[in-house]
Coordinates of C-alpha atoms and ligand atoms in Angstrom, one line a residue:
X91 CA -5.2 30.1 -31.5
X92 CA -4.7 26.8 -29.7
X93 CA -6.1 25.5 -26.5
X94 CA -3.4 24.4 -24.1
X95 CA -3.2 22.6 -20.8
X96 CA -0.1 23.4 -18.7
X97 CA 0.8 21.4 -15.7
X98 CA 3.3 22.5 -13.0
X99 CA 4.7 20.0 -10.5
X100 CA 5.5 20.5 -6.8
X101 CA 9.0 21.9 -7.3
X102 CA 7.8 24.4 -9.8
X103 CA 5.3 25.9 -7.3
X104 CA 7.4 25.4 -4.2
X105 CA 7.5 29.1 -3.2
X106 CA 5.6 32.3 -4.1
X107 CA 8.5 33.4 -6.2
X108 CA 8.3 30.1 -8.2
X109 CA 4.5 30.6 -8.6
X110 CA 5.3 34.1 -10.1
X111 CA 7.6 32.3 -12.5
X112 CA 4.8 29.9 -13.4
X113 CA 2.5 32.9 -14.0
X114 CA 5.0 34.3 -16.5
X115 CA 4.9 31.0 -18.5
X116 CA 1.1 31.3 -18.5
X117 CA 1.3 34.9 -19.5
X118 CA 3.4 34.0 -22.5
X119 CA 0.9 31.6 -23.8
X120 CA -2.1 33.9 -23.1
X121 CA -0.3 36.8 -24.9
X122 CA 0.3 34.4 -27.9
X123 CA -3.5 34.3 -28.1
X124 CA -4.0 30.8 -26.7
X125 CA -6.7 29.6 -24.4
X126 CA -5.0 28.2 -21.3
X127 CA -6.0 25.8 -18.5
X128 CA -3.3 25.3 -15.8
X129 CA -3.1 22.3 -13.5
X130 CA -1.0 22.7 -10.4
X131 CA 0.4 20.3 -7.8
X132 CA 0.8 21.0 -4.1
X133 CA 4.0 22.8 -3.1
X134 CA 6.8 20.2 -2.9
X135 CA 6.8 18.5 0.5
X136 CA 3.3 19.5 1.3
X137 CA 1.6 16.3 0.3
X138 CA 4.1 14.2 2.3
X139 CA 3.4 16.4 5.3
X140 CA -0.3 16.0 5.0
X141 CA 0.0 12.2 4.6
X142 CA 2.2 12.1 7.8
X143 CA -0.4 14.1 9.7
X144 CA -3.2 11.7 8.7
X145 CA -1.2 8.7 9.8
X146 CA -0.2 10.4 13.0
X147 CA -3.9 11.2 13.7
X148 CA -4.8 7.5 13.5
X149 CA -3.3 4.3 12.1
X150 CA -6.8 3.2 11.0
X151 CA -8.0 6.3 9.2
X152 CA -11.1 6.8 7.1
X153 CA -9.8 7.0 3.5
X154 CA -12.5 9.6 2.6
X155 CA -11.0 11.9 5.3
X156 CA -7.5 11.1 4.1
X157 CA -8.6 12.5 0.8
X158 CA -10.2 15.5 2.4
X159 CA -6.8 16.3 4.0
X160 CA -4.3 15.4 1.2
X161 CA -6.3 17.2 -1.5
X162 CA -5.9 20.5 0.3
X163 CA -2.3 21.1 -0.9
X164 CA -3.5 21.6 -4.4
X165 CA -6.3 23.8 -3.3
X166 CA -3.7 26.2 -1.9
X167 CA -1.6 26.4 -5.0
X168 CA -4.6 26.8 -7.4
X169 CA -5.8 29.8 -5.3
X170 CA -2.3 31.3 -5.1
X171 CA -1.6 31.0 -8.8
X172 CA -5.0 32.6 -9.6
X173 CA -4.2 35.5 -7.3
X174 CA -0.7 36.0 -8.9
X175 CA -2.2 35.9 -12.4
X176 CA -4.8 38.4 -11.5
X177 CA -2.1 40.6 -10.0
X178 CA -0.4 40.8 -13.4
X179 CA -3.6 41.6 -15.2
X180 CA -4.6 38.2 -16.4
X181 CA -8.2 37.1 -15.8
X182 CA -8.1 33.8 -13.9
X183 CA -10.0 31.7 -11.4
X184 CA -9.3 28.5 -9.4
X185 CA -11.2 25.3 -9.9
X186 CA -11.3 22.4 -7.4
X187 CA -12.0 18.9 -8.7
X188 CA -15.6 18.9 -7.5
X189 CA -16.3 22.2 -9.2
X190 CA -15.5 21.0 -12.7
X191 CA -16.7 18.3 -11.8
X192 CA -13.9 15.8 -12.5
X193 CA -15.6 12.5 -11.7
X194 CA -13.8 9.6 -10.2
X195 CA -14.6 6.1 -8.9
X196 CA -14.8 5.5 -5.2
X197 CA -11.3 4.1 -4.6
X198 CA -10.2 6.8 -2.2
X199 CA -6.5 7.5 -2.2
X200 CA -6.0 6.0 -5.7
X201 CA -9.2 6.9 -7.5
X202 CA -9.5 6.5 -11.3
X203 CA -11.0 9.3 -13.4
X204 CA -14.3 8.5 -15.0
X205 CA -15.9 10.2 -18.0
X206 CA -16.5 13.9 -17.4
X207 CA -17.2 16.9 -19.4
X208 CA -15.0 19.9 -19.8
X209 CA -17.9 22.2 -20.6
X210 CA -17.7 24.4 -17.6
X211 CA -13.9 24.8 -18.1
X212 CA -14.4 25.6 -21.8
X213 CA -17.1 28.2 -21.0
X214 CA -14.7 29.9 -18.6
X215 CA -11.9 29.8 -21.1
X216 CA -14.2 31.1 -23.9
X217 CA -14.9 34.1 -21.7
X218 CA -11.2 34.9 -21.7
X219 CA -10.4 33.5 -18.2
X220 CA -7.5 31.2 -17.4
X221 CA -8.7 28.1 -15.6
X222 CA -6.3 27.3 -12.7
X223 CA -7.1 23.7 -11.7
X224 CA -6.2 21.9 -8.5
X225 CA -4.5 18.7 -9.7
X226 CA -4.6 15.2 -8.0
X227 CA -8.3 15.5 -7.1
X228 CA -11.8 14.8 -8.2
X229 CA -15.2 13.9 -6.8
X230 CA -16.3 10.4 -6.2
X231 CA -19.9 9.1 -6.8
X232 CA -20.5 9.5 -3.1
X233 CA -19.9 13.3 -3.6
X234 CA -16.7 13.1 -1.5
X235 CA -13.3 14.4 -2.5
X236 CA -11.2 11.7 -4.0
X237 CA -7.4 11.8 -4.8
X238 CA -5.7 10.1 -7.7
X239 CA -2.7 8.4 -6.1
X240 CA 0.8 10.0 -5.7
X241 CA 2.0 11.9 -8.7
X242 CA -1.7 12.1 -9.8
X243 CA -1.6 15.7 -11.1
X244 CA -0.1 14.5 -14.3
X245 CA -3.2 12.4 -14.8
X246 CA -5.4 15.3 -14.0
X247 CA -3.7 17.4 -16.6
X248 CA -3.9 14.8 -19.4
X249 CA -7.6 14.0 -18.5
X250 CA -8.4 17.7 -18.6
X251 CA -6.6 18.1 -21.9
X252 CA -8.7 15.2 -23.4
X253 CA -11.9 16.7 -21.9
X254 CA -11.4 20.2 -23.2
X255 CA -10.0 18.9 -26.5
X256 CA -6.7 20.7 -26.0
X257 CA -4.2 20.8 -28.8
X258 CA -1.4 19.8 -26.4
X259 CA -0.7 19.0 -22.7
X260 CA 2.6 20.6 -21.5
X261 CA 4.0 19.0 -18.3
X262 CA 6.4 21.4 -16.7
X263 CA 8.7 19.8 -14.1
X264 CA 12.2 20.1 -12.6
X265 CA 14.0 18.4 -15.6
X266 CA 13.9 19.5 -19.2
X267 CA 12.3 16.3 -20.6
X268 CA 12.3 12.6 -20.4
X269 CA 15.8 11.2 -20.2
X270 CA 17.3 7.8 -21.3
X271 CA 17.3 7.1 -17.5
X272 CA 16.9 9.0 -14.3
X273 CA 19.3 12.0 -14.8
X274 CA 19.7 12.3 -11.0
X275 CA 21.3 8.8 -11.0
X276 CA 23.2 8.6 -14.3
X277 CA 25.1 11.8 -15.2
X278 CA 25.4 10.6 -18.8
X279 CA 21.6 10.3 -19.3
X280 CA 20.5 12.0 -22.4
X281 CA 17.3 13.9 -23.1
X282 CA 15.0 12.0 -25.5
X283 CA 13.6 14.2 -28.3
X284 CA 10.5 12.1 -29.0
X285 CA 9.3 8.9 -27.2
X286 CA 6.3 6.7 -28.2
X287 CA 3.4 6.4 -25.9
X288 CA 4.0 2.6 -25.5
X289 CA 7.7 3.2 -24.5
X290 CA 6.7 6.0 -22.0
X291 CA 4.1 3.7 -20.5
X292 CA 6.7 1.0 -19.9
X293 CA 9.2 3.6 -18.6
X294 CA 6.7 5.0 -16.1
X295 CA 5.4 1.6 -15.1
X296 CA 8.9 0.3 -14.5
X297 CA 10.0 3.1 -12.3
X298 CA 10.6 6.4 -14.2
X299 CA 8.4 8.6 -12.0
X300 CA 8.6 11.7 -14.4
X301 CA 5.0 10.9 -15.5
X302 CA 2.4 9.0 -13.5
X303 CA 1.6 5.7 -15.3
X304 CA -2.1 6.5 -15.6
X305 CA -1.4 9.9 -17.3
X306 CA 0.4 8.0 -20.1
X307 CA -2.4 5.5 -20.5
X308 CA -4.8 8.4 -20.7
X309 CA -2.7 10.2 -23.2
X310 CA -2.4 7.1 -25.3
X311 CA -6.1 6.3 -25.3
X312 CA -7.1 9.9 -26.2
X313 CA -4.1 10.6 -28.4
X314 CA -3.1 13.7 -26.4
X315 CA 0.3 14.9 -27.4
X316 CA 2.3 15.4 -24.2
X317 CA 5.3 17.7 -24.0
X318 CA 7.5 17.4 -21.0
X319 CA 9.7 20.4 -20.3
X320 CA 11.3 22.4 -17.5
X321 CA 9.6 25.2 -15.6
X322 CA 13.0 26.6 -14.9
X323 CA 13.6 27.6 -18.5
X324 CA 13.3 31.3 -18.9
X325 CA 9.6 32.0 -19.6
X326 CA 10.5 34.3 -22.5
X327 CA 13.0 32.0 -24.1
X328 CA 12.3 31.6 -27.8
X329 CA 13.4 28.0 -28.1
X330 CA 13.4 25.4 -25.4
X331 CA 14.2 21.8 -25.0
X332 CA 11.7 19.1 -24.0
X333 CA 10.4 15.7 -24.9
X334 CA 7.3 15.0 -27.0
X335 CA 5.4 11.8 -26.0
X336 CA 3.6 10.9 -29.2
X337 CA 2.6 8.2 -31.6
X338 CA 5.3 5.8 -32.8
X339 CA 4.8 6.8 -36.4
X340 CA 5.8 10.4 -35.6
X341 CA 9.3 9.2 -34.6
X342 CA 11.8 9.0 -37.4
X343 CA 14.9 7.5 -35.9
X344 CA 14.9 5.2 -33.0
X345 CA 17.4 3.2 -31.0
X346 CA 16.8 -0.5 -30.2
X347 CA 16.7 0.5 -26.5
X348 CA 15.2 3.9 -25.9
X349 CA 15.5 4.0 -22.1
X350 CA 16.4 2.3 -18.9
X351 CA 14.2 2.4 -15.8
X352 CA 14.6 0.9 -12.4
X353 CA 12.5 0.4 -9.4
X354 CA 13.4 -0.4 -5.8
X355 CA 9.7 -0.8 -5.1
X356 CA 10.0 -4.6 -5.4
X357 CA 10.3 -7.5 -2.9
X358 CA 11.2 -11.1 -3.7
X359 CA 9.5 -14.1 -2.1
X360 CA 10.6 -17.7 -2.5
X361 CA 8.6 -20.8 -1.6
X362 CA 11.1 -23.6 -1.0
X363 CA 10.0 -27.2 -1.8
X364 CA 6.6 -26.8 -3.2
X365 CA 5.1 -29.9 -4.7
X366 CA 5.8 -30.1 -8.5
X367 CA 2.3 -31.0 -9.7
X368 CA -0.6 -29.4 -11.6
X369 CA -2.6 -26.9 -9.6
X370 CA 0.2 -25.7 -7.3
X371 CA 0.6 -22.3 -9.0
X372 CA -3.1 -21.6 -8.5
X373 CA -2.8 -22.6 -4.8
X374 CA 0.1 -20.1 -4.4
X375 CA -1.2 -17.2 -6.4
X376 CA -4.9 -17.6 -5.6
X377 CA -4.7 -16.3 -2.0
X378 CA -2.4 -13.4 -3.1
X379 CA -4.9 -12.4 -5.8
X380 CA -7.8 -12.7 -3.3
X381 CA -5.8 -10.2 -1.1
X382 CA -5.4 -7.9 -4.2
X383 CA -1.6 -8.4 -4.2
X384 CA -0.1 -8.1 -7.7
X385 CA 2.6 -10.7 -8.5
X386 CA 5.0 -9.6 -11.2
X387 CA 8.1 -11.7 -12.0
X388 CA 7.8 -15.5 -11.5
X389 CA 10.6 -18.1 -11.7
X390 CA 10.1 -21.8 -11.0
X391 CA 12.9 -24.3 -10.7
X392 CA 12.6 -28.0 -10.9
X393 CA 14.5 -29.3 -7.9
X394 CA 16.8 -32.3 -8.0
X395 CA 14.4 -34.8 -6.4
X396 CA 11.9 -34.2 -9.2
X397 CA 9.0 -34.1 -6.8
X398 CA 9.3 -30.6 -5.5
X399 CA 10.2 -27.2 -6.9
X400 CA 11.3 -23.8 -5.6
X401 CA 9.1 -20.9 -6.7
X402 CA 10.3 -17.3 -6.7
X403 CA 8.3 -14.2 -7.5
X404 CA 8.1 -10.5 -6.8
X405 CA 5.4 -8.3 -5.2
X406 CA 5.4 -4.5 -4.7
X407 CA 7.6 -3.7 -1.6
X408 CA 4.6 -2.0 0.0
X409 CA 2.7 -5.3 -0.1
X410 CA 5.6 -7.5 1.2
X411 CA 4.5 -7.9 4.8
X412 CA 0.9 -8.6 3.8
X413 CA 2.1 -11.1 1.1
X414 CA 4.3 -12.9 3.6
X415 CA 1.3 -13.0 6.0
X416 CA -1.1 -14.4 3.4
X417 CA 1.4 -17.1 2.4
X418 CA 2.2 -18.1 6.0
X419 CA -1.5 -18.5 6.7
X420 CA -2.0 -20.6 3.5
X421 CA 1.0 -22.8 4.3
X422 CA -0.9 -26.1 5.0
X423 CA -3.2 -25.4 1.9
X424 CA -0.2 -24.8 -0.4
X425 CA 2.2 -27.2 1.2
X426 CA 5.8 -25.9 1.1
X427 CA 9.0 -26.4 3.1
X428 CA 10.1 -22.8 3.8
X429 CA 9.1 -19.2 3.1
X430 CA 11.9 -16.7 2.3
X431 CA 11.6 -13.0 1.7
X432 CA 14.1 -10.4 0.5
X433 CA 13.5 -6.7 0.1
X434 CA 17.0 -5.9 -0.9
X435 CA 16.3 -6.2 -4.7
X436 CA 15.8 -3.8 -7.6
X437 CA 14.2 -4.4 -11.0
X438 CA 16.1 -2.9 -13.9
X439 CA 14.4 -2.7 -17.3
X440 CA 15.5 -1.9 -20.8
X441 CA 12.7 -0.5 -23.0
X442 CA 12.4 0.2 -26.7
X443 CA 10.0 -0.4 -29.5
X444 CA 13.0 -1.4 -31.6
X445 CA 13.1 -4.7 -29.7
X446 CA 10.2 -5.9 -31.8
X447 CA 12.4 -6.1 -34.8
X448 CA 15.9 -6.8 -33.2
X449 CA 16.9 -10.1 -31.8
X450 CA 19.7 -10.6 -29.3
X451 CA 19.0 -7.6 -27.0
X452 CA 18.6 -9.9 -24.0
X453 CA 21.7 -12.0 -24.6
X454 CA 23.8 -8.9 -24.8
X455 CA 22.4 -7.7 -21.5
X456 CA 23.0 -10.9 -19.7
X457 CA 26.6 -11.1 -20.9
X458 CA 27.4 -7.5 -19.9
X459 CA 25.9 -8.0 -16.4
X460 CA 27.8 -11.3 -16.0
X461 CA 31.1 -9.6 -16.9
X462 CA 30.4 -7.2 -14.0
X463 CA 29.7 -10.1 -11.6
X464 CA 26.0 -9.1 -11.3
X465 CA 23.8 -12.1 -10.6
X466 CA 20.3 -12.1 -12.2
X467 CA 17.7 -13.4 -9.9
X468 CA 14.6 -13.3 -12.2
X469 CA 13.8 -12.2 -15.7
X470 CA 10.6 -11.1 -17.5
X471 CA 10.2 -9.9 -21.0
X472 CA 7.5 -8.5 -23.2
X473 CA 7.5 -7.3 -26.8
X474 CA 9.2 -4.0 -26.0
X475 CA 11.0 -4.5 -22.7
X476 CA 13.3 -6.8 -20.7
X477 CA 13.3 -6.6 -16.9
X478 CA 15.8 -8.3 -14.5
X479 CA 15.8 -8.5 -10.8
X480 CA 19.2 -8.0 -9.1
X481 CA 20.6 -7.2 -5.6
X482 CA 19.9 -3.5 -4.8
X483 CA 23.5 -2.7 -4.2
X484 CA 24.2 -3.1 -7.9
X485 CA 21.6 -0.7 -9.1
X486 CA 23.8 2.1 -10.3
X487 CA 26.5 -0.2 -11.8
X488 CA 23.8 -2.2 -13.7
X489 CA 22.0 0.9 -15.0
X490 CA 25.3 2.6 -16.1
X491 CA 26.5 -0.6 -17.7
X492 CA 23.4 -1.0 -19.7
X493 CA 23.2 2.7 -20.6
X494 CA 26.7 2.4 -22.2
X495 CA 25.9 -1.0 -23.7
X496 CA 22.9 0.2 -25.7
X497 CA 24.7 3.3 -26.9
X498 CA 22.7 5.7 -24.8
X499 CA 25.6 7.7 -23.5
X500 CA 26.0 9.5 -26.8
X501 CA 22.5 9.8 -28.3
Ligands
LIG172 P1 6.9 16.9 -10.5 O1 6.9 17.3 -9.1 O2 7.1 18.0 -11.4 O3 5.7 16.1 -10.8 P2 8.5 14.5 -10.3 O4 9.5 14.5 -9.2 O5 7.2 13.7 -10.1 O6 8.2 16.0 -10.7 O7 9.2 13.9 -11.6 C1 10.4 14.5 -12.1 C2 11.6 13.6 -11.6 O8 11.5 12.4 -12.3 C3 12.9 14.2 -12.0 O9 13.4 15.1 -11.1 C4 13.8 12.9 -12.1 O10 14.7 12.7 -11.0 C5 12.8 11.8 -12.1 N1 13.0 10.8 -13.3 C6 13.1 9.5 -13.1 N2 13.3 8.9 -14.3 C7 13.4 9.9 -15.2 C8 13.6 9.9 -16.6 N3 13.8 8.8 -17.3 N4 13.6 11.1 -17.2 C9 13.4 12.3 -16.5 N5 13.2 12.3 -15.2 C10 13.2 11.1 -14.5
LIG173 N1 0.8 16.5 -4.8 C1 0.6 15.1 -5.1 C2 1.8 14.3 -4.8 O1 2.7 14.8 -4.2 C3 0.2 15.0 -6.6 C4 1.3 15.4 -7.6 O2 2.2 16.2 -7.2 O3 1.2 15.1 -8.8 O4 1.7 13.1 -5.0
LIG174 MG1 5.2 14.0 -10.5

C-alpha cells in the first residue's frame, strides 16, 4: 500500500462530467489499496472571474477579503468531488485549508506555506476516507484565509505530500507531462520522460507554467517525487505517459539542453547617460529594491564619451509602471539623461544540467539567432541556463530555432 497525493487542475474539474472522470482516477487508486489525498483547483475560468469581481468591487480592495473571495472556487470543487466520490461508494470528505490547518504567512494573495502537520489528514485517511482538499488556500497567522498565488494548487499538493509523507505526488493536468517547450506553441515539442528538480525549477521560473515555481522548490527540498500526467487519459488504462520530476542521479541519459522556456512577463527599462562612476548602480537599484521590484537581466554599456553609460535592465511586466514611476521620482538623485521603457520583449531561456559540463552552448545559440536576424538585447546565464531578451514578435521563431538547434525535435 502506498500513500498518494493526486492533484487535478482547473481544466480537469471544469464540469461535473470531468469531476466524475477525476473520481474514476481516484477510484482506481483506492481499489489498488492506496491511501489517497486529492487536491483540486477551481473549475477553469472561475478564479479569473472571482478576481475580476474583486477588482470591479473596488480598485483598492482589502487583500484579506480578496482571499476570502478567490479561495471560494476551490471550496466548490472540493465539495463536488467529495459528493461524486460518495455517490460511487467511496468514503470521502472535503477539507478547506483552515481545517487541516495548512498554515501560511500573512502575505495575502501570494502567501507562503509554513510548517504544518498532516496529522488530521492522516487520521482521516487511516480511517479509510479519501481526503479531498481545496488547493490554493491556507490559513494565515491572523486566522484569515490566505491564497498561495496563481497556480498555487500545485504547491498545496506538494506541501501536503510532504506533510503526510506521501510516496508520490501526481499532478494531473491537460497535457500528458512536461514537454521540451510549451506544446501549445511548438508542435514538435516532445514529452520529457524524467526531468531533474533543478531543471524543472528553472523551466517553471522562466515561464513554463505547467508547475508553479514554489511547488518545485517544495518538492526539491522535501524530495517529493512528482509525476506530471494527463487527467484525460482513460482512468482504467494500464500504462500511461507522464514526466517524473526527480533527483538528477535518477536520470540516465540527458541532453545538453533539456528544455526551452519563454516568458512575455518582462519589461525592459533603459537609463540613458548615467554617470559612469562607483555607486551609480546602487543609486539606480536601491529605490527599486525599496519598492520591492525585482530586477532581473542587467546590461551596462560604456558610452563613447567615457563619462556616462547606458544601463538596461528588466523588471516583471506587472511592475513596469511602478518601476518607471520610481525611477522618474529618483531622477535627480540618480542623475540620468533619459528614461526609456519597452514592454514588447520576451525572455527566451535554454535549460539543462548538461550545460555544467558542456562548453559552447551559448555561442551556438547566438549564432543561430543571428542567422535568423534576431537581435539579442540582453543576456544572463547561470550554471544550467542561458536567457536572452528579444523583441516579442520573434518569440516563436526563436523558440523553434533553438528547439531544432539543440536536437529537441527528435528526442
Ligand atoms: P492546470 O490547470 O492543470 O494547473 P496549467 O494551465 O496551469 O494547468 O498548466 C498546464 C499548461 O502548461 C499546458 O496546457 C501547457 O500549455 C503549459 N505549458 C507551458 N510550458 C509547458 C511545458 N514545457 N510542458 C508542458 N506544458 C507546458
Ligand atoms: N485556481 C487557482 C488559479 O487559477 C489555483 C490553481 O488553479 O492552481 O490560479
Ligand atoms: Mg496550473
